[in-house]
């Protein structure tokens, strides 16, 4: 699927809208980033592979609940500043303006959000520790510390993306996955033992990876242009740059709901061990999505170039590219479904230990939902290229709410089947709604993300940041 998509994307790189050498360099950095994201996804899978084998069902379930809680929290708190920081730094550097004011203001906002979280998390320690984390004090402090350290990590991501230091950006997210998985490996080889050390990997990821940050800011400072009065007069704020950025953030939050709300809901209804089971089932969707990011981060500039091109064949090529990726996803989904029919439960037990028993019907539902979800991501990128990110965001948040709401309606008595059906149902509705937006466009010219622009950078970050 990915190889087919790359060939299709490569066909349109000659479209007007970018200079030769600059476009080639941009393509190389995008490919490097995509490879890094793919490796990050593989290493993250290894973390859960090891954890599921070395921990009991309840202990592993608590790890998946902790993971889901951390990523929903940090996405809600820190992604707005990451997105706005990357956008404003990119815009200032394009105008040869200083980025000092932007960086300082963003740091102040991020620090304020981290302090707000610390106060609320300490005030709500009882409900979080006893209600969500089964009374486990260690997991509470891992949750507390990880969210605080991710404030610095997401700030660094926004800065590195803004100054286009994609090599260091990739090193940061890759090192996070490596440090996290290292602790699971140490438990597996008996140098460490128990759930607590596996959990420590979740806080070690953002804290130890920050060793990359001093190098990043040193290089960024050397690359920054001289300060000017005009530059200091325009700096980042939460109120500035809404619209496109807000729509992107809505989409990102909705993605988190699709992938992480299920385990948290099942935990509330049926306990930690059940949450671990449904987390593994949804990993059937999460793992392909991590690899598919290599396509989703590359397709947007290609489609945008075609959409803004004056070539009479560009619109036909635009639709051909989208159709080609969707055909590739369809073929991939068919192969996945065939694998599930032949040996799905056995493969899941091989991947996540034989502590859980999996049924083919549930796995087939999630496999179908995976194809629908990946197709939705593809059509979403086409909508963004058409300048329709706000219309797309409204469809995303509606379907995320549909998925969450469905899981609390006992039309299906089995909580696991309810999540599996809900995921597939919501993904199908999302694809249908986004396809209607794609086929009946109402463009906002200011929302068309030109290749290399701050807007396109935001969408790339949205694709890359998913659970990394």
Short mmCIF file of C-alpha atoms in Angstrom, two decimals:
data_model
loop_
_atom_site.label_atom_id
_atom_site.label_comp_id
_atom_site.label_asym_id
_atom_site.label_seq_id
_atom_site.Cartn_x
_atom_site.Cartn_y
_atom_site.Cartn_z
CA UNK A 1 0.00 0.00 0.00
CA UNK A 2 2.73 2.47 0.99
CA UNK A 3 4.89 1.66 -2.02
CA UNK A 4 1.96 2.14 -4.42
CA UNK A 5 1.12 5.44 -2.78
CA UNK A 6 4.70 6.67 -3.03
CA UNK A 7 4.74 5.98 -6.77
CA UNK A 8 1.50 7.89 -7.23
CA UNK A 9 2.75 10.81 -5.15
CA UNK A 10 5.99 10.93 -7.05
CA UNK A 11 4.15 11.35 -10.32
CA UNK A 12 2.95 14.82 -9.44
CA UNK A 13 6.07 16.38 -7.97
CA UNK A 14 6.74 18.26 -11.09
CA UNK A 15 3.59 20.25 -10.75
CA UNK A 16 4.03 23.94 -10.67
CA UNK A 17 4.36 25.58 -7.33
CA UNK A 18 7.89 24.81 -6.12
CA UNK A 19 11.44 25.47 -7.20
CA UNK A 20 13.52 22.54 -8.40
CA UNK A 21 16.29 22.23 -5.82
CA UNK A 22 14.14 23.54 -2.99
CA UNK A 23 11.40 21.06 -3.82
CA UNK A 24 13.91 18.23 -3.99
CA UNK A 25 15.37 19.17 -0.61
CA UNK A 26 11.89 19.47 0.86
CA UNK A 27 11.01 16.03 -0.50
CA UNK A 28 14.14 14.52 1.03
CA UNK A 29 13.41 15.95 4.48
CA UNK A 30 9.81 14.78 4.24
CA UNK A 31 10.95 11.26 3.34
CA UNK A 32 13.46 11.27 6.20
CA UNK A 33 10.74 12.35 8.61
CA UNK A 34 8.36 9.67 7.31
CA UNK A 35 11.01 6.97 7.83
CA UNK A 36 11.66 8.22 11.35
CA UNK A 37 7.96 8.19 12.17
CA UNK A 38 7.65 4.64 10.83
CA UNK A 39 10.56 3.47 13.00
CA UNK A 40 9.02 5.22 16.00
CA UNK A 41 5.79 3.30 15.46
CA UNK A 42 7.61 -0.03 15.21
CA UNK A 43 9.59 0.62 18.41
CA UNK A 44 6.43 1.70 20.23
CA UNK A 45 4.78 -1.57 19.20
CA UNK A 46 7.78 -3.45 20.65
CA UNK A 47 7.14 -1.72 23.98
CA UNK A 48 3.61 -3.12 24.14
CA UNK A 49 4.72 -6.49 22.74
CA UNK A 50 7.13 -6.90 25.64
CA UNK A 51 4.79 -5.44 28.26
CA UNK A 52 1.96 -7.80 27.30
CA UNK A 53 4.26 -10.82 27.62
CA UNK A 54 6.00 -9.96 30.91
CA UNK A 55 3.04 -8.54 32.88
CA UNK A 56 -0.17 -10.07 34.17
CA UNK A 57 -3.48 -9.10 32.55
CA UNK A 58 -4.43 -6.56 35.24
CA UNK A 59 -0.92 -5.05 35.34
CA UNK A 60 -0.75 -4.77 31.55
CA UNK A 61 -4.25 -3.29 31.47
CA UNK A 62 -3.17 -0.60 33.91
CA UNK A 63 -0.24 0.26 31.62
CA UNK A 64 -2.60 0.72 28.66
CA UNK A 65 -4.93 2.90 30.77
CA UNK A 66 -1.93 4.98 31.89
CA UNK A 67 -0.79 5.33 28.27
CA UNK A 68 -4.22 6.42 27.06
CA UNK A 69 -4.62 8.91 29.91
CA UNK A 70 -1.18 10.45 29.29
CA UNK A 71 -1.69 10.93 25.56
CA UNK A 72 -5.20 12.32 25.79
CA UNK A 73 -3.98 14.79 28.44
CA UNK A 74 -0.89 15.99 26.62
CA UNK A 75 -2.73 16.29 23.31
CA UNK A 76 -5.35 18.48 24.91
CA UNK A 77 -2.88 20.62 26.86
CA UNK A 78 0.24 21.00 24.76
CA UNK A 79 -0.56 20.54 21.10
CA UNK A 80 -2.06 24.03 20.69
CA UNK A 81 1.23 25.66 21.72
CA UNK A 82 3.26 23.22 19.63
CA UNK A 83 1.18 24.03 16.55
CA UNK A 84 1.17 27.79 17.07
CA UNK A 85 4.90 27.87 17.87
CA UNK A 86 5.85 25.96 14.74
CA UNK A 87 3.59 28.15 12.59
CA UNK A 88 4.85 31.49 13.95
CA UNK A 89 8.53 30.55 13.90
CA UNK A 90 8.17 29.38 10.31
CA UNK A 91 6.42 32.62 9.32
CA UNK A 92 8.96 34.85 11.09
CA UNK A 93 11.94 33.06 9.55
CA UNK A 94 10.35 33.33 6.10
CA UNK A 95 10.21 37.12 6.63
CA UNK A 96 13.75 37.20 8.11
CA UNK A 97 12.36 38.33 11.47
CA UNK A 98 13.50 37.47 14.99
CA UNK A 99 11.90 34.48 16.69
CA UNK A 100 12.93 35.51 20.20
CA UNK A 101 9.62 37.05 21.23
CA UNK A 102 7.62 34.17 19.80
CA UNK A 103 9.75 31.60 21.60
CA UNK A 104 9.58 33.41 24.95
CA UNK A 105 5.82 33.91 24.80
CA UNK A 106 5.19 30.30 23.78
CA UNK A 107 7.43 29.10 26.62
CA UNK A 108 5.45 31.23 29.07
CA UNK A 109 2.15 29.79 27.84
CA UNK A 110 3.47 26.22 27.95
CA UNK A 111 4.87 26.71 31.46
CA UNK A 112 1.52 28.11 32.58
CA UNK A 113 -0.33 25.10 31.17
CA UNK A 114 2.09 22.71 32.88
CA UNK A 115 1.62 24.49 36.21
CA UNK A 116 -2.16 24.43 35.77
CA UNK A 117 -2.01 20.69 35.16
CA UNK A 118 0.20 20.17 38.22
CA UNK A 119 -2.23 22.03 40.47
CA UNK A 120 -5.27 20.18 39.12
CA UNK A 121 -3.58 16.77 39.15
CA UNK A 122 -2.51 17.21 42.77
CA UNK A 123 -5.96 18.46 43.77
CA UNK A 124 -7.61 15.50 42.00
CA UNK A 125 -5.05 12.92 43.08
CA UNK A 126 -7.66 10.79 44.81
CA UNK A 127 -9.99 10.31 41.82
CA UNK A 128 -7.07 9.87 39.41
CA UNK A 129 -5.08 7.44 41.55
CA UNK A 130 -7.95 5.46 43.04
CA UNK A 131 -10.57 5.78 40.32
CA UNK A 132 -8.50 5.61 37.13
CA UNK A 133 -5.26 3.91 38.17
CA UNK A 134 -6.57 1.25 40.56
CA UNK A 135 -5.04 2.92 43.63
CA UNK A 136 -1.51 2.50 42.23
CA UNK A 137 0.64 5.33 43.61
CA UNK A 138 3.55 4.63 41.27
CA UNK A 139 1.35 4.90 38.20
CA UNK A 140 -0.07 8.17 39.47
CA UNK A 141 3.38 9.72 39.81
CA UNK A 142 4.40 8.36 36.40
CA UNK A 143 1.28 9.99 34.93
CA UNK A 144 1.97 13.25 36.78
CA UNK A 145 5.66 13.39 35.80
CA UNK A 146 5.18 12.25 32.21
CA UNK A 147 2.61 14.95 31.48
CA UNK A 148 4.93 17.61 32.92
CA UNK A 149 7.96 16.41 30.95
CA UNK A 150 5.91 16.27 27.75
CA UNK A 151 5.37 20.02 28.11
CA UNK A 152 9.06 20.48 27.33
CA UNK A 153 9.03 17.77 24.67
CA UNK A 154 6.11 19.28 22.74
CA UNK A 155 7.62 22.74 23.02
CA UNK A 156 10.84 21.36 21.53
CA UNK A 157 8.89 19.68 18.73
CA UNK A 158 7.18 22.93 17.83
CA UNK A 159 10.48 24.80 17.84
CA UNK A 160 12.32 22.21 15.75
CA UNK A 161 9.50 21.99 13.22
CA UNK A 162 9.34 25.78 12.97
CA UNK A 163 13.06 26.12 12.23
CA UNK A 164 12.79 23.07 9.95
CA UNK A 165 15.35 21.02 11.88
CA UNK A 166 13.62 17.81 10.88
CA UNK A 167 16.69 15.69 11.57
CA UNK A 168 16.67 16.72 15.22
CA UNK A 169 12.87 16.51 15.32
CA UNK A 170 13.11 12.90 14.18
CA UNK A 171 15.91 12.22 16.67
CA UNK A 172 13.71 13.57 19.46
CA UNK A 173 10.64 11.41 18.76
CA UNK A 174 12.78 8.38 17.91
CA UNK A 175 14.78 8.68 21.13
CA UNK A 176 11.52 8.91 23.09
CA UNK A 177 10.41 5.55 21.71
CA UNK A 178 13.83 4.00 22.31
CA UNK A 179 14.10 5.13 25.94
CA UNK A 180 10.54 4.00 26.64
CA UNK A 181 11.11 0.57 25.15
CA UNK A 182 14.50 0.20 26.87
CA UNK A 183 12.80 -0.13 30.25
CA UNK A 184 10.49 -2.86 28.95
CA UNK A 185 13.53 -4.67 27.53
CA UNK A 186 15.34 -4.44 30.89
CA UNK A 187 12.31 -6.01 32.57
CA UNK A 188 12.17 -8.74 29.92
CA UNK A 189 15.81 -9.72 30.51
CA UNK A 190 15.30 -9.60 34.32
CA UNK A 191 17.66 -6.70 35.01
CA UNK A 192 14.57 -4.91 36.33
CA UNK A 193 11.27 -6.41 37.39
CA UNK A 194 7.62 -5.56 37.70
CA UNK A 195 4.98 -3.25 36.33
CA UNK A 196 6.48 -0.15 37.91
CA UNK A 197 9.63 -0.28 35.79
CA UNK A 198 7.63 -0.85 32.60
CA UNK A 199 5.58 2.21 33.54
CA UNK A 200 8.70 4.25 34.24
CA UNK A 201 9.47 3.93 30.53
CA UNK A 202 6.49 6.19 29.83
CA UNK A 203 8.05 9.04 31.85
CA UNK A 204 11.60 8.21 30.74
CA UNK A 205 10.59 8.79 27.10
CA UNK A 206 10.05 12.57 27.30
CA UNK A 207 12.56 13.21 30.09
CA UNK A 208 15.64 11.41 28.73
CA UNK A 209 14.94 12.40 25.12
CA UNK A 210 15.30 16.06 26.14
CA UNK A 211 19.06 15.55 25.88
CA UNK A 212 18.48 16.42 22.22
CA UNK A 213 17.03 19.84 23.11
CA UNK A 214 20.20 21.81 24.06
CA UNK A 215 21.72 20.88 20.70
CA UNK A 216 18.51 21.91 18.96
CA UNK A 217 18.32 25.34 20.55
CA UNK A 218 22.04 25.99 20.09
CA UNK A 219 21.74 25.34 16.37
CA UNK A 220 18.48 27.29 16.21
CA UNK A 221 20.12 30.30 17.82
CA UNK A 222 23.00 30.26 15.33
CA UNK A 223 20.51 30.04 12.45
CA UNK A 224 18.21 32.82 13.70
CA UNK A 225 18.34 36.18 11.89
CA UNK A 226 19.23 39.38 13.73
CA UNK A 227 16.53 40.88 15.89
CA UNK A 228 14.51 43.73 14.42
CA UNK A 229 11.96 46.06 15.94
CA UNK A 230 9.26 44.80 13.59
CA UNK A 231 10.00 41.24 14.56
CA UNK A 232 9.61 41.87 18.25
CA UNK A 233 6.21 43.44 17.62
CA UNK A 234 4.65 40.21 16.29
CA UNK A 235 4.83 37.22 18.58
CA UNK A 236 2.77 34.17 19.30
CA UNK A 237 -0.39 34.18 21.36
CA UNK A 238 -3.23 31.71 21.78
CA UNK A 239 -5.66 34.15 20.18
CA UNK A 240 -3.51 34.66 17.08
CA UNK A 241 -3.63 32.21 14.20
CA UNK A 242 -6.89 30.52 15.14
CA UNK A 243 -9.14 29.28 12.32
CA UNK A 244 -6.88 26.91 10.45
CA UNK A 245 -4.90 26.01 13.58
CA UNK A 246 -8.06 25.46 15.64
CA UNK A 247 -9.49 23.16 12.97
CA UNK A 248 -6.26 21.13 12.91
CA UNK A 249 -6.37 20.79 16.70
CA UNK A 250 -9.99 19.58 16.57
CA UNK A 251 -8.93 16.89 14.10
CA UNK A 252 -5.99 15.87 16.29
CA UNK A 253 -8.16 15.63 19.40
CA UNK A 254 -10.71 13.56 17.48
CA UNK A 255 -7.98 11.14 16.39
CA UNK A 256 -7.01 10.68 20.04
CA UNK A 257 -10.64 9.91 20.88
CA UNK A 258 -10.82 7.24 18.17
CA UNK A 259 -7.67 5.46 19.35
CA UNK A 260 -7.55 6.04 23.12
CA UNK A 261 -11.10 6.59 24.37
CA UNK A 262 -12.01 2.90 23.96
CA UNK A 263 -9.61 1.53 26.61
CA UNK A 264 -10.57 4.27 29.08
CA UNK A 265 -14.29 3.60 28.62
CA UNK A 266 -13.83 -0.16 29.00
CA UNK A 267 -11.70 0.45 32.10
CA UNK A 268 -14.57 2.41 33.64
CA UNK A 269 -17.09 -0.30 32.76
CA UNK A 270 -15.14 -3.52 33.25
CA UNK A 271 -11.72 -2.98 34.87
CA UNK A 272 -8.06 -2.68 33.86
CA UNK A 273 -7.61 -6.18 32.43
CA UNK A 274 -10.51 -5.58 30.04
CA UNK A 275 -8.94 -2.26 29.03
CA UNK A 276 -5.73 -4.08 28.15
CA UNK A 277 -7.67 -6.51 25.95
CA UNK A 278 -9.49 -3.82 23.96
CA UNK A 279 -6.25 -1.81 23.67
CA UNK A 280 -4.66 -4.83 21.97
CA UNK A 281 -7.64 -5.26 19.65
CA UNK A 282 -7.44 -1.60 18.63
CA UNK A 283 -3.70 -2.06 18.07
CA UNK A 284 -4.85 -3.77 14.88
CA UNK A 285 -5.78 -0.25 13.73
CA UNK A 286 -3.02 1.67 15.54
CA UNK A 287 -0.09 -0.27 14.03
CA UNK A 288 -1.08 0.25 10.35
CA UNK A 289 -1.84 3.89 11.12
CA UNK A 290 1.69 4.43 12.43
CA UNK A 291 3.12 3.03 9.19
CA UNK A 292 0.56 4.89 7.07
CA UNK A 293 1.86 8.18 8.43
CA UNK A 294 4.64 7.84 5.86
CA UNK A 295 1.93 8.34 3.22
CA UNK A 296 -0.26 10.84 5.06
CA UNK A 297 2.66 13.21 5.72
CA UNK A 298 3.66 13.11 2.03
CA UNK A 299 0.31 13.27 0.27
CA UNK A 300 -0.67 16.76 1.45
CA UNK A 301 2.05 18.80 -0.35
CA UNK A 302 1.52 16.71 -3.48
CA UNK A 303 -2.23 17.31 -3.50
CA UNK A 304 -1.85 20.98 -2.64
CA UNK A 305 0.56 21.47 -5.55
CA UNK A 306 -1.94 19.85 -7.87
CA UNK A 307 -4.86 21.85 -6.47
CA UNK A 308 -3.06 25.19 -6.94
CA UNK A 309 -1.58 24.27 -10.32
CA UNK A 310 -2.76 25.98 -13.52
CA UNK A 311 -2.15 22.80 -15.52
CA UNK A 312 -5.48 21.73 -17.10
CA UNK A 313 -4.81 18.11 -16.13
CA UNK A 314 -4.03 18.88 -12.50
CA UNK A 315 -7.56 18.28 -11.19
CA UNK A 316 -7.74 14.93 -12.92
CA UNK A 317 -4.32 14.02 -11.47
CA UNK A 318 -5.53 15.20 -8.04
CA UNK A 319 -8.46 12.77 -8.07
CA UNK A 320 -6.32 10.02 -9.58
CA UNK A 321 -3.84 10.34 -6.71
CA UNK A 322 -6.56 10.17 -4.07
CA UNK A 323 -8.20 7.24 -5.82
CA UNK A 324 -4.87 5.42 -6.11
CA UNK A 325 -4.17 5.68 -2.38
CA UNK A 326 -7.71 4.53 -1.57
CA UNK A 327 -7.29 1.51 -3.85
CA UNK A 328 -4.03 0.70 -2.06
CA UNK A 329 -5.78 0.94 1.31
CA UNK A 330 -8.56 -1.32 0.04
CA UNK A 331 -6.02 -3.94 -1.04
CA UNK A 332 -4.20 -3.68 2.29
CA UNK A 333 -7.47 -4.07 4.20
CA UNK A 334 -8.39 -7.15 2.17
CA UNK A 335 -5.02 -8.73 2.98
CA UNK A 336 -5.48 -7.86 6.66
CA UNK A 337 -8.97 -9.36 6.70
CA UNK A 338 -7.69 -12.53 5.01
CA UNK A 339 -4.96 -12.85 7.63
CA UNK A 340 -7.56 -12.43 10.37
CA UNK A 341 -9.78 -15.14 8.86
CA UNK A 342 -6.87 -17.57 8.48
CA UNK A 343 -5.03 -17.01 11.76
CA UNK A 344 -6.19 -13.78 13.41
CA UNK A 345 -6.60 -15.01 17.02
CA UNK A 346 -3.33 -16.95 16.88
CA UNK A 347 -1.42 -13.98 15.47
CA UNK A 348 -2.82 -11.70 18.18
CA UNK A 349 -1.71 -14.13 20.87
CA UNK A 350 1.71 -14.33 19.28
CA UNK A 351 1.91 -10.55 19.24
CA UNK A 352 0.44 -9.88 22.71
CA UNK A 353 0.81 -13.20 24.58
CA UNK A 354 -1.79 -15.90 25.15
CA UNK A 355 -3.20 -14.27 28.29
CA UNK A 356 -6.17 -13.04 26.23
CA UNK A 357 -8.44 -14.93 23.85
CA UNK A 358 -9.49 -13.12 20.65
CA UNK A 359 -12.44 -13.85 18.39
CA UNK A 360 -12.36 -13.53 14.62
CA UNK A 361 -15.57 -11.52 14.34
CA UNK A 362 -14.24 -8.77 16.59
CA UNK A 363 -10.90 -8.70 14.78
CA UNK A 364 -12.66 -8.59 11.40
CA UNK A 365 -14.75 -5.63 12.58
CA UNK A 366 -11.63 -3.74 13.60
CA UNK A 367 -9.84 -4.71 10.38
CA UNK A 368 -12.76 -3.25 8.40
CA UNK A 369 -12.73 -0.18 10.64
CA UNK A 370 -9.00 0.20 10.03
CA UNK A 371 -9.54 0.37 6.27
CA UNK A 372 -12.32 2.91 6.73
CA UNK A 373 -10.22 4.97 9.14
CA UNK A 374 -7.14 5.02 6.87
CA UNK A 375 -9.38 5.99 3.96
CA UNK A 376 -10.81 8.80 6.08
CA UNK A 377 -7.29 10.09 6.80
CA UNK A 378 -6.55 10.08 3.06
CA UNK A 379 -9.76 11.90 2.09
CA UNK A 380 -9.14 14.34 4.95
CA UNK A 381 -5.79 15.31 3.45
CA UNK A 382 -7.53 15.90 0.12
CA UNK A 383 -10.09 18.14 1.86
CA UNK A 384 -7.30 20.11 3.54
CA UNK A 385 -5.53 20.55 0.19
CA UNK A 386 -8.80 21.95 -1.18
CA UNK A 387 -8.93 24.57 1.61
CA UNK A 388 -11.70 22.79 3.57
CA UNK A 389 -9.98 22.01 6.86
CA UNK A 390 -12.74 23.67 8.90
CA UNK A 391 -15.51 21.65 7.28
CA UNK A 392 -13.44 18.50 7.76
CA UNK A 393 -12.85 19.30 11.44
CA UNK A 394 -16.60 19.54 12.09
CA UNK A 395 -17.04 16.03 10.67
CA UNK A 396 -14.16 14.66 12.77
CA UNK A 397 -15.46 15.97 16.09
CA UNK A 398 -18.99 14.78 15.30
CA UNK A 399 -17.77 11.24 14.61
CA UNK A 400 -15.50 11.23 17.67
CA UNK A 401 -18.52 12.18 19.79
CA UNK A 402 -20.55 9.48 18.01
CA UNK A 403 -17.93 6.86 18.89
CA UNK A 404 -17.72 7.90 22.55
CA UNK A 405 -21.50 8.20 22.93
CA UNK A 406 -22.12 4.83 21.26
CA UNK A 407 -19.98 3.10 23.90
CA UNK A 408 -22.28 4.28 26.67
CA UNK A 409 -25.49 3.12 24.96
CA UNK A 410 -26.15 -0.55 25.88
CA UNK A 411 -27.62 -1.56 22.53
CA UNK A 412 -24.88 -4.21 22.49
CA UNK A 413 -24.41 -5.88 25.87
CA UNK A 414 -20.78 -6.96 25.36
CA UNK A 415 -18.50 -3.96 26.08
CA UNK A 416 -15.77 -5.26 23.76
CA UNK A 417 -18.11 -5.80 20.84
CA UNK A 418 -19.61 -2.37 21.49
CA UNK A 419 -16.18 -0.74 21.06
CA UNK A 420 -15.39 -2.82 17.97
CA UNK A 421 -18.71 -1.99 16.30
CA UNK A 422 -18.48 1.64 17.41
CA UNK A 423 -15.00 2.08 15.96
CA UNK A 424 -16.02 0.65 12.59
CA UNK A 425 -19.35 2.48 12.54
CA UNK A 426 -17.80 5.86 13.42
CA UNK A 427 -14.96 5.37 10.91
CA UNK A 428 -17.49 4.54 8.18
CA UNK A 429 -19.64 7.58 8.96
CA UNK A 430 -16.50 9.75 9.02
CA UNK A 431 -15.39 8.47 5.61
CA UNK A 432 -18.83 9.14 4.13
CA UNK A 433 -19.02 12.67 5.52
CA UNK A 434 -15.48 13.56 4.47
CA UNK A 435 -16.04 12.11 1.01
CA UNK A 436 -19.07 14.40 0.56
CA UNK A 437 -16.90 17.37 1.56
CA UNK A 438 -14.21 16.25 -0.90
CA UNK A 439 -16.63 15.81 -3.80
CA UNK A 440 -18.56 19.04 -3.10
CA UNK A 441 -15.83 21.48 -2.16
CA UNK A 442 -16.39 24.96 -0.76
CA UNK A 443 -12.87 26.32 -0.70
CA UNK A 444 -11.55 28.95 1.69
CA UNK A 445 -8.52 30.29 -0.22
CA UNK A 446 -6.76 31.31 3.00
CA UNK A 447 -6.95 27.69 4.19
CA UNK A 448 -5.19 26.16 1.18
CA UNK A 449 -1.80 25.10 2.64
CA UNK A 450 0.91 26.00 0.14
CA UNK A 451 3.80 23.49 0.06
CA UNK A 452 6.33 24.44 2.74
CA UNK A 453 3.94 26.89 4.39
CA UNK A 454 3.14 27.18 8.10
CA UNK A 455 -0.28 25.64 7.45
CA UNK A 456 1.20 22.57 5.79
CA UNK A 457 3.68 22.29 8.66
CA UNK A 458 0.78 22.14 11.11
CA UNK A 459 -0.82 19.28 9.20
CA UNK A 460 2.46 17.40 9.07
CA UNK A 461 2.83 17.75 12.83
CA UNK A 462 -0.75 16.56 13.25
CA UNK A 463 0.11 13.36 11.37
CA UNK A 464 3.47 12.83 13.07
CA UNK A 465 2.38 13.49 16.65
CA UNK A 466 -0.07 10.65 16.94
CA UNK A 467 1.08 8.70 20.02
CA UNK A 468 4.76 9.51 19.55
#
